PDB file of C-alpha atoms in Angstrom:
ATOM      1  CA  MET A 954     124.524  83.186  89.803  1.00  0.00           C
ATOM      2  CA  GLU A 955     121.592  81.585  91.593  1.00  0.00           C
ATOM      3  CA  TYR A 956     118.273  83.382  91.401  1.00  0.00           C
ATOM      4  CA  ASN A 957     117.268  84.915  94.732  1.00  0.00           C
ATOM      5  CA  GLU A 958     113.741  86.314  94.408  1.00  0.00           C
ATOM      6  CA  ARG A 959     114.043  88.892  97.174  1.00  0.00           C
ATOM      7  CA  GLU A 960     117.406  90.289  96.044  1.00  0.00           C
ATOM      8  CA  PHE A 961     116.342  90.412  92.398  1.00  0.00           C
ATOM      9  CA  TRP A 962     113.050  92.244  93.000  1.00  0.00           C
ATOM     10  CA  ALA A 963     114.553  94.676  95.502  1.00  0.00           C
ATOM     11  CA  LYS A 964     116.758  95.991  92.665  1.00  0.00           C
ATOM     12  CA  GLN A 965     114.032  96.369  90.038  1.00  0.00           C
ATOM     13  CA  LYS A 966     112.922  99.837  88.989  1.00  0.00           C
ATOM     14  CA  SER A 967     109.287 100.809  89.285  1.00  0.00           C
ATOM     15  CA  ARG A 968     107.289 100.803  86.048  1.00  0.00           C
ATOM     16  CA  GLU A 969     104.977 103.676  85.228  1.00  0.00           C
ATOM     17  CA  LYS A 970     101.411 102.755  84.324  1.00  0.00           C
ATOM     18  CA  GLU A 971     101.693 104.781  81.111  1.00  0.00           C
ATOM     19  CA  ASP A 972     104.462 102.427  79.934  1.00  0.00           C
ATOM     20  CA  LEU A 973     102.177  99.379  80.128  1.00  0.00           C
ATOM     21  CA  ASP A 974      99.596  98.312  77.556  1.00  0.00           C
ATOM     22  CA  PRO A 975      96.225  99.644  78.820  1.00  0.00           C
ATOM     23  CA  ARG A 976      94.350  96.852  77.002  1.00  0.00           C
ATOM     24  CA  VAL A 977      96.321  94.202  78.885  1.00  0.00           C
ATOM     25  CA  LEU A 978      95.809  95.983  82.217  1.00  0.00           C
ATOM     26  CA  GLU A 979      92.057  96.194  81.598  1.00  0.00           C
ATOM     27  CA  ARG A 980      91.864  92.543  80.511  1.00  0.00           C
ATOM     28  CA  HIS A 981      93.617  91.481  83.704  1.00  0.00           C
ATOM     29  CA  ALA A 982      91.485  93.730  85.927  1.00  0.00           C
ATOM     30  CA  ARG A 983      88.267  92.535  84.279  1.00  0.00           C
ATOM     31  CA  TYR A 984      89.142  88.869  84.856  1.00  0.00           C
ATOM     32  CA  ILE A 985      90.110  89.436  88.501  1.00  0.00           C
ATOM     33  CA  ARG A 986      87.034  91.587  89.170  1.00  0.00           C
ATOM     34  CA  THR A 987      84.815  88.673  88.072  1.00  0.00           C
ATOM     35  CA  PHE A 988      85.891  86.694  91.137  1.00  0.00           C
ATOM     36  CA  VAL A 989      86.146  89.401  93.822  1.00  0.00           C
ATOM     37  CA  GLU A 990      82.647  89.735  95.209  1.00  0.00           C
ATOM     38  CA  GLU A 991      81.175  92.405  97.424  1.00  0.00           C
ATOM     39  CA  GLY A 992      82.212  91.895 101.031  1.00  0.00           C
ATOM     40  CA  ASP A 993      85.075  89.520 100.227  1.00  0.00           C
ATOM     41  CA  PHE A 994      88.258  89.199 102.222  1.00  0.00           C
ATOM     42  CA  ALA A 995      90.838  89.234  99.411  1.00  0.00           C
ATOM     43  CA  LEU A 996      94.568  88.586  99.121  1.00  0.00           C
ATOM     44  CA  ASP A 997      96.770  90.065  96.384  1.00  0.00           C
ATOM     45  CA  PHE A 998      99.982  88.041  96.278  1.00  0.00           C
ATOM     46  CA  GLY A 999     102.717  90.128  94.645  1.00  0.00           C
ATOM     47  CA  PRO A1000     100.877  93.398  93.934  1.00  0.00           C
ATOM     48  CA  GLY A1001     103.868  95.043  92.225  1.00  0.00           C
ATOM     49  CA  GLU A1002     103.206  98.753  91.776  1.00  0.00           C
ATOM     50  CA  GLY A1003      99.503  98.314  92.590  1.00  0.00           C
ATOM     51  CA  TYR A1004      98.090  98.721  89.094  1.00  0.00           C
ATOM     52  CA  MET A1005      95.522  95.934  89.657  1.00  0.00           C
ATOM     53  CA  LEU A1006      94.106  97.424  92.866  1.00  0.00           C
ATOM     54  CA  GLU A1007      90.968  98.717  91.141  1.00  0.00           C
ATOM     55  CA  ALA A1008      89.990  95.085  90.473  1.00  0.00           C
ATOM     56  CA  PHE A1009      89.568  94.657  94.244  1.00  0.00           C
ATOM     57  CA  SER A1010      87.122  97.549  94.720  1.00  0.00           C
ATOM     58  CA  ASN A1011      84.342  95.172  95.877  1.00  0.00           C
ATOM     59  CA  ALA A1012      86.474  93.665  98.640  1.00  0.00           C
ATOM     60  CA  GLU A1013      85.657  94.554 102.219  1.00  0.00           C
ATOM     61  CA  MET A1014      89.202  93.734 103.297  1.00  0.00           C
ATOM     62  CA  LEU A1015      92.303  93.568 101.100  1.00  0.00           C
ATOM     63  CA  THR A1016      95.659  92.179 102.150  1.00  0.00           C
ATOM     64  CA  LEU A1017      98.637  92.822  99.881  1.00  0.00           C
ATOM     65  CA  ILE A1018     101.597  90.533 100.436  1.00  0.00           C
ATOM     66  CA  ASP A1019     105.039  90.783  98.874  1.00  0.00           C
ATOM     67  CA  ILE A1020     108.669  89.824  99.440  1.00  0.00           C
ATOM     68  CA  VAL A1021     109.906  93.417  98.989  1.00  0.00           C
ATOM     69  CA  ASP A1022     108.476  96.754 100.073  1.00  0.00           C
ATOM     70  CA  VAL A1023     109.883  98.960  97.302  1.00  0.00           C
ATOM     71  CA  HIS A1024     106.426  99.930  95.962  1.00  0.00           C
ATOM     72  CA  VAL A1025     104.543 100.536  99.221  1.00  0.00           C
ATOM     73  CA  ASP A1026     104.310 104.326  98.793  1.00  0.00           C
ATOM     74  CA  LYS A1027     102.942 103.996  95.256  1.00  0.00           C
ATOM     75  CA  ILE A1028     100.471 101.306  96.369  1.00  0.00           C
ATOM     76  CA  GLN A1029      99.187 103.510  99.203  1.00  0.00           C
ATOM     77  CA  TYR A1030      98.696 106.431  96.814  1.00  0.00           C
ATOM     78  CA  ILE A1031      96.754 104.288  94.318  1.00  0.00           C
ATOM     79  CA  ALA A1032      94.706 102.613  97.069  1.00  0.00           C
ATOM     80  CA  ILE A1033      93.431 105.961  98.365  1.00  0.00           C
ATOM     81  CA  ASP A1034      92.096 106.713  94.891  1.00  0.00           C
ATOM     82  CA  VAL A1035      90.555 103.373  93.846  1.00  0.00           C
ATOM     83  CA  LEU A1036      89.619 101.558  97.075  1.00  0.00           C
ATOM     84  CA  LYS A1037      87.284 104.072  98.691  1.00  0.00           C
ATOM     85  CA  ASN A1038      84.777 101.411  99.819  1.00  0.00           C
ATOM     86  CA  THR A1039      87.312  98.917 101.144  1.00  0.00           C
ATOM     87  CA  LYS A1040      87.187  98.996 104.947  1.00  0.00           C
ATOM     88  CA  SER A1041      90.627  97.542 105.598  1.00  0.00           C
ATOM     89  CA  ILE A1042      93.818  97.537 103.513  1.00  0.00           C
ATOM     90  CA  GLU A1043      96.927  95.872 104.901  1.00  0.00           C
ATOM     91  CA  PHE A1044     100.413  95.388 103.448  1.00  0.00           C
ATOM     92  CA  VAL A1045     102.309  92.333 104.696  1.00  0.00           C
ATOM     93  CA  LEU A1046     106.015  91.934 103.996  1.00  0.00           C
ATOM     94  CA  LEU A1047     107.208  88.319 103.912  1.00  0.00           C
ATOM     95  CA  GLU A1048     110.483  88.723 105.761  1.00  0.00           C
ATOM     96  CA  ASP A1049     111.030  85.045 106.487  1.00  0.00           C
ATOM     97  CA  ASP A1050     113.363  83.184 104.124  1.00  0.00           C
ATOM     98  CA  ASN A1051     110.511  80.752 103.533  1.00  0.00           C
ATOM     99  CA  LEU A1052     108.721  82.654 100.776  1.00  0.00           C
ATOM    100  CA  VAL A1053     106.044  80.012 100.329  1.00  0.00           C
ATOM    101  CA  LYS A1054     104.648  79.916 103.877  1.00  0.00           C
ATOM    102  CA  LEU A1055     101.866  82.465 104.253  1.00  0.00           C
ATOM    103  CA  PRO A1056     101.085  83.813 107.752  1.00  0.00           C
ATOM    104  CA  PHE A1057      97.320  83.220 107.623  1.00  0.00           C
ATOM    105  CA  PRO A1058      94.998  80.486 108.905  1.00  0.00           C
ATOM    106  CA  ASN A1059      93.250  78.026 106.608  1.00  0.00           C
ATOM    107  CA  LYS A1060      90.596  79.590 104.341  1.00  0.00           C
ATOM    108  CA  TYR A1061      91.071  83.046 105.851  1.00  0.00           C
ATOM    109  CA  PHE A1062      90.349  84.699 102.483  1.00  0.00           C
ATOM    110  CA  ASN A1063      87.433  84.317 100.111  1.00  0.00           C
ATOM    111  CA  VAL A1064      89.782  84.843  97.182  1.00  0.00           C
ATOM    112  CA  ALA A1065      93.535  85.080  96.560  1.00  0.00           C
ATOM    113  CA  VAL A1066      95.015  86.556  93.386  1.00  0.00           C
ATOM    114  CA  ALA A1067      98.454  86.179  91.796  1.00  0.00           C
ATOM    115  CA  CYS A1068      98.628  88.285  88.634  1.00  0.00           C
ATOM    116  CA  GLU A1069     101.832  87.953  86.590  1.00  0.00           C
ATOM    117  CA  VAL A1070     103.657  86.600  89.644  1.00  0.00           C
ATOM    118  CA  LEU A1071     103.999  82.821  89.339  1.00  0.00           C
ATOM    119  CA  LEU A1072     106.282  83.063  86.304  1.00  0.00           C
ATOM    120  CA  HIS A1073     108.890  84.601  88.624  1.00  0.00           C
ATOM    121  CA  ILE A1074     108.715  81.822  91.239  1.00  0.00           C
ATOM    122  CA  LYS A1075     111.566  79.290  91.179  1.00  0.00           C
ATOM    123  CA  PRO A1076     110.619  75.750  90.072  1.00  0.00           C
ATOM    124  CA  VAL A1077     111.498  74.377  93.501  1.00  0.00           C
ATOM    125  CA  ASN A1078     108.784  76.617  95.026  1.00  0.00           C
ATOM    126  CA  ILE A1079     105.967  76.714  92.463  1.00  0.00           C
ATOM    127  CA  VAL A1080     103.927  73.727  93.706  1.00  0.00           C
ATOM    128  CA  LEU A1081     104.427  74.701  97.347  1.00  0.00           C
ATOM    129  CA  LEU A1082     103.213  78.241  96.690  1.00  0.00           C
ATOM    130  CA  MET A1083     100.195  77.181  94.641  1.00  0.00           C
ATOM    131  CA  LYS A1084      99.132  74.761  97.385  1.00  0.00           C
ATOM    132  CA  GLU A1085      99.713  77.412 100.044  1.00  0.00           C
ATOM    133  CA  LEU A1086      97.519  79.937  98.213  1.00  0.00           C
ATOM    134  CA  ALA A1087      94.773  77.289  98.044  1.00  0.00           C
ATOM    135  CA  ARG A1088      95.206  76.619 101.765  1.00  0.00           C
ATOM    136  CA  VAL A1089      94.574  80.232 102.791  1.00  0.00           C
ATOM    137  CA  ALA A1090      91.776  81.012 100.285  1.00  0.00           C
ATOM    138  CA  ASN A1091      88.554  79.407  99.112  1.00  0.00           C
ATOM    139  CA  LYS A1092      89.445  80.278  95.511  1.00  0.00           C
ATOM    140  CA  VAL A1093      92.683  81.334  93.804  1.00  0.00           C
ATOM    141  CA  VAL A1094      92.788  83.494  90.660  1.00  0.00           C
ATOM    142  CA  ILE A1095      95.874  83.222  88.454  1.00  0.00           C
ATOM    143  CA  ILE A1096      97.074  85.196  85.442  1.00  0.00           C
ATOM    144  CA  ALA A1097     100.449  83.968  84.202  1.00  0.00           C
ATOM    145  CA  PHE A1098     102.702  83.481  81.215  1.00  0.00           C
ATOM    146  CA  TYR A1099     101.961  80.155  79.508  1.00  0.00           C
ATOM    147  CA  ASN A1100     103.304  78.799  76.235  1.00  0.00           C
ATOM    148  CA  PRO A1101     103.118  75.043  75.600  1.00  0.00           C
ATOM    149  CA  ASP A1102     105.556  75.478  72.688  1.00  0.00           C
ATOM    150  CA  ILE A1103     108.374  76.403  75.091  1.00  0.00           C
ATOM    151  CA  ALA A1104     109.949  73.891  77.463  1.00  0.00           C
ATOM    152  CA  PHE A1105     108.234  73.907  80.838  1.00  0.00           C
ATOM    153  CA  ASP A1106     110.095  74.668  84.082  1.00  0.00           C
ATOM    154  CA  LYS A1107     112.995  76.363  82.285  1.00  0.00           C
ATOM    155  CA  GLY A1108     114.051  79.871  83.234  1.00  0.00           C
ATOM    156  CA  SER A1109     114.843  82.950  81.147  1.00  0.00           C
ATOM    157  CA  PHE A1110     112.932  81.822  78.069  1.00  0.00           C
ATOM    158  CA  ASN A1111     113.685  85.192  76.444  1.00  0.00           C
ATOM    159  CA  PRO A1112     116.718  86.653  78.218  1.00  0.00           C
ATOM    160  CA  ASP A1113     116.750  89.795  76.074  1.00  0.00           C
ATOM    161  CA  HIS A1114     113.431  90.894  77.563  1.00  0.00           C
ATOM    162  CA  PHE A1115     112.833  88.755  80.643  1.00  0.00           C
ATOM    163  CA  GLN A1116     115.181  87.571  83.325  1.00  0.00           C
ATOM    164  CA  TYR A1117     114.251  84.769  85.686  1.00  0.00           C
ATOM    165  CA  CYS A1118     110.944  83.899  84.063  1.00  0.00           C
ATOM    166  CA  PHE A1119     109.583  80.358  84.123  1.00  0.00           C
ATOM    167  CA  ASN A1120     107.018  78.674  81.895  1.00  0.00           C
ATOM    168  CA  TYR A1121     104.929  76.268  83.985  1.00  0.00           C
ATOM    169  CA  ASN A1122     102.465  73.574  82.972  1.00  0.00           C
ATOM    170  CA  TYR A1123      99.658  74.756  85.248  1.00  0.00           C
ATOM    171  CA  PRO A1124      97.099  72.113  84.179  1.00  0.00           C
ATOM    172  CA  ARG A1125      99.599  69.362  85.044  1.00  0.00           C
ATOM    173  CA  ILE A1126     100.551  71.005  88.358  1.00  0.00           C
ATOM    174  CA  CYS A1127      96.905  71.291  89.393  1.00  0.00           C
ATOM    175  CA  ASN A1128      96.052  67.759  88.260  1.00  0.00           C
ATOM    176  CA  LYS A1129      98.967  66.167  90.145  1.00  0.00           C
ATOM    177  CA  ASN A1130      98.469  68.129  93.374  1.00  0.00           C
ATOM    178  CA  GLY A1131      94.764  67.936  94.173  1.00  0.00           C
ATOM    179  CA  LEU A1132      93.912  71.392  92.835  1.00  0.00           C
ATOM    180  CA  ASP A1133      90.635  71.786  90.959  1.00  0.00           C
ATOM    181  CA  MET A1134      91.253  74.084  87.958  1.00  0.00           C
ATOM    182  CA  ASP A1135      88.379  76.074  86.405  1.00  0.00           C
ATOM    183  CA  ASN A1136      87.492  79.200  84.358  1.00  0.00           C
ATOM    184  CA  ILE A1137      90.417  78.648  81.969  1.00  0.00           C
ATOM    185  CA  LYS A1138      91.161  81.184  79.237  1.00  0.00           C
ATOM    186  CA  LEU A1139      94.175  81.440  76.943  1.00  0.00           C
ATOM    187  CA  LYS A1140      95.161  84.741  75.339  1.00  0.00           C
ATOM    188  CA  ASP A1141      98.461  86.043  73.926  1.00  0.00           C
ATOM    189  CA  ASN A1142     100.749  83.519  75.658  1.00  0.00           C
ATOM    190  CA  GLN A1143      98.910  83.966  78.939  1.00  0.00           C
ATOM    191  CA  ILE A1144      96.716  81.645  80.921  1.00  0.00           C
ATOM    192  CA  PHE A1145      93.850  82.890  83.086  1.00  0.00           C
ATOM    193  CA  PHE A1146      92.362  80.381  85.517  1.00  0.00           C
ATOM    194  CA  THR A1147      91.014  79.765  88.980  1.00  0.00           C
ATOM    195  CA  TYR A1148      91.656  76.818  91.232  1.00  0.00           C
ATOM    196  CA  LYS A1149      90.836  75.515  94.680  1.00  0.00           C
ATOM    197  CA  GLU A1150      91.604  72.510  96.811  1.00  0.00           C
ATOM    198  CA  GLU A1151      89.709  69.437  95.655  1.00  0.00           C
ATOM    199  CA  LYS A1152      87.092  68.206  98.099  1.00  0.00           C
ATOM    200  CA  LYS A1153      88.292  65.125  99.956  1.00  0.00           C
TER     201      LYS A1153
END
């Protein structure tokens, strides 16, 4: 069966925050918070249940974009609690079949974030999406699975625990596609980094 991102994620059950490792959540939030400055227009690509929203508390405007709307109620509830100073919060549902074309003008956002999202993007779309995030934002913040000991671009590297997960060589992708990679950290089979379009 071919992997269809929208169909797969529409069927997934919501995870409760208590079921997730609080140390990992805090590590992710701390890294994201470093790059979301006061007054920023920020984009959260694939916000899931909204557990990273607190990392965007400095943003003046936050746009959440996803391919399914199954978590919107939970996101709204969390946003009321943790985004008291954010003037505008918008949820955008990508309804078009083209999941890698974002409906925003060039450099509309100061920062775009994809936390634990890119590992679920099909290989045919990964470069297109990374370039598209760099098109709409001055800086992109990524947290993703990364293990150089596992074959890159192969799906379901651990089918007992993960379905439709892909291990990508992010340094190679950035290097080959004019994306300037920075702020790189490796921790527990994860890569944390930022990137932006190289100056021409």
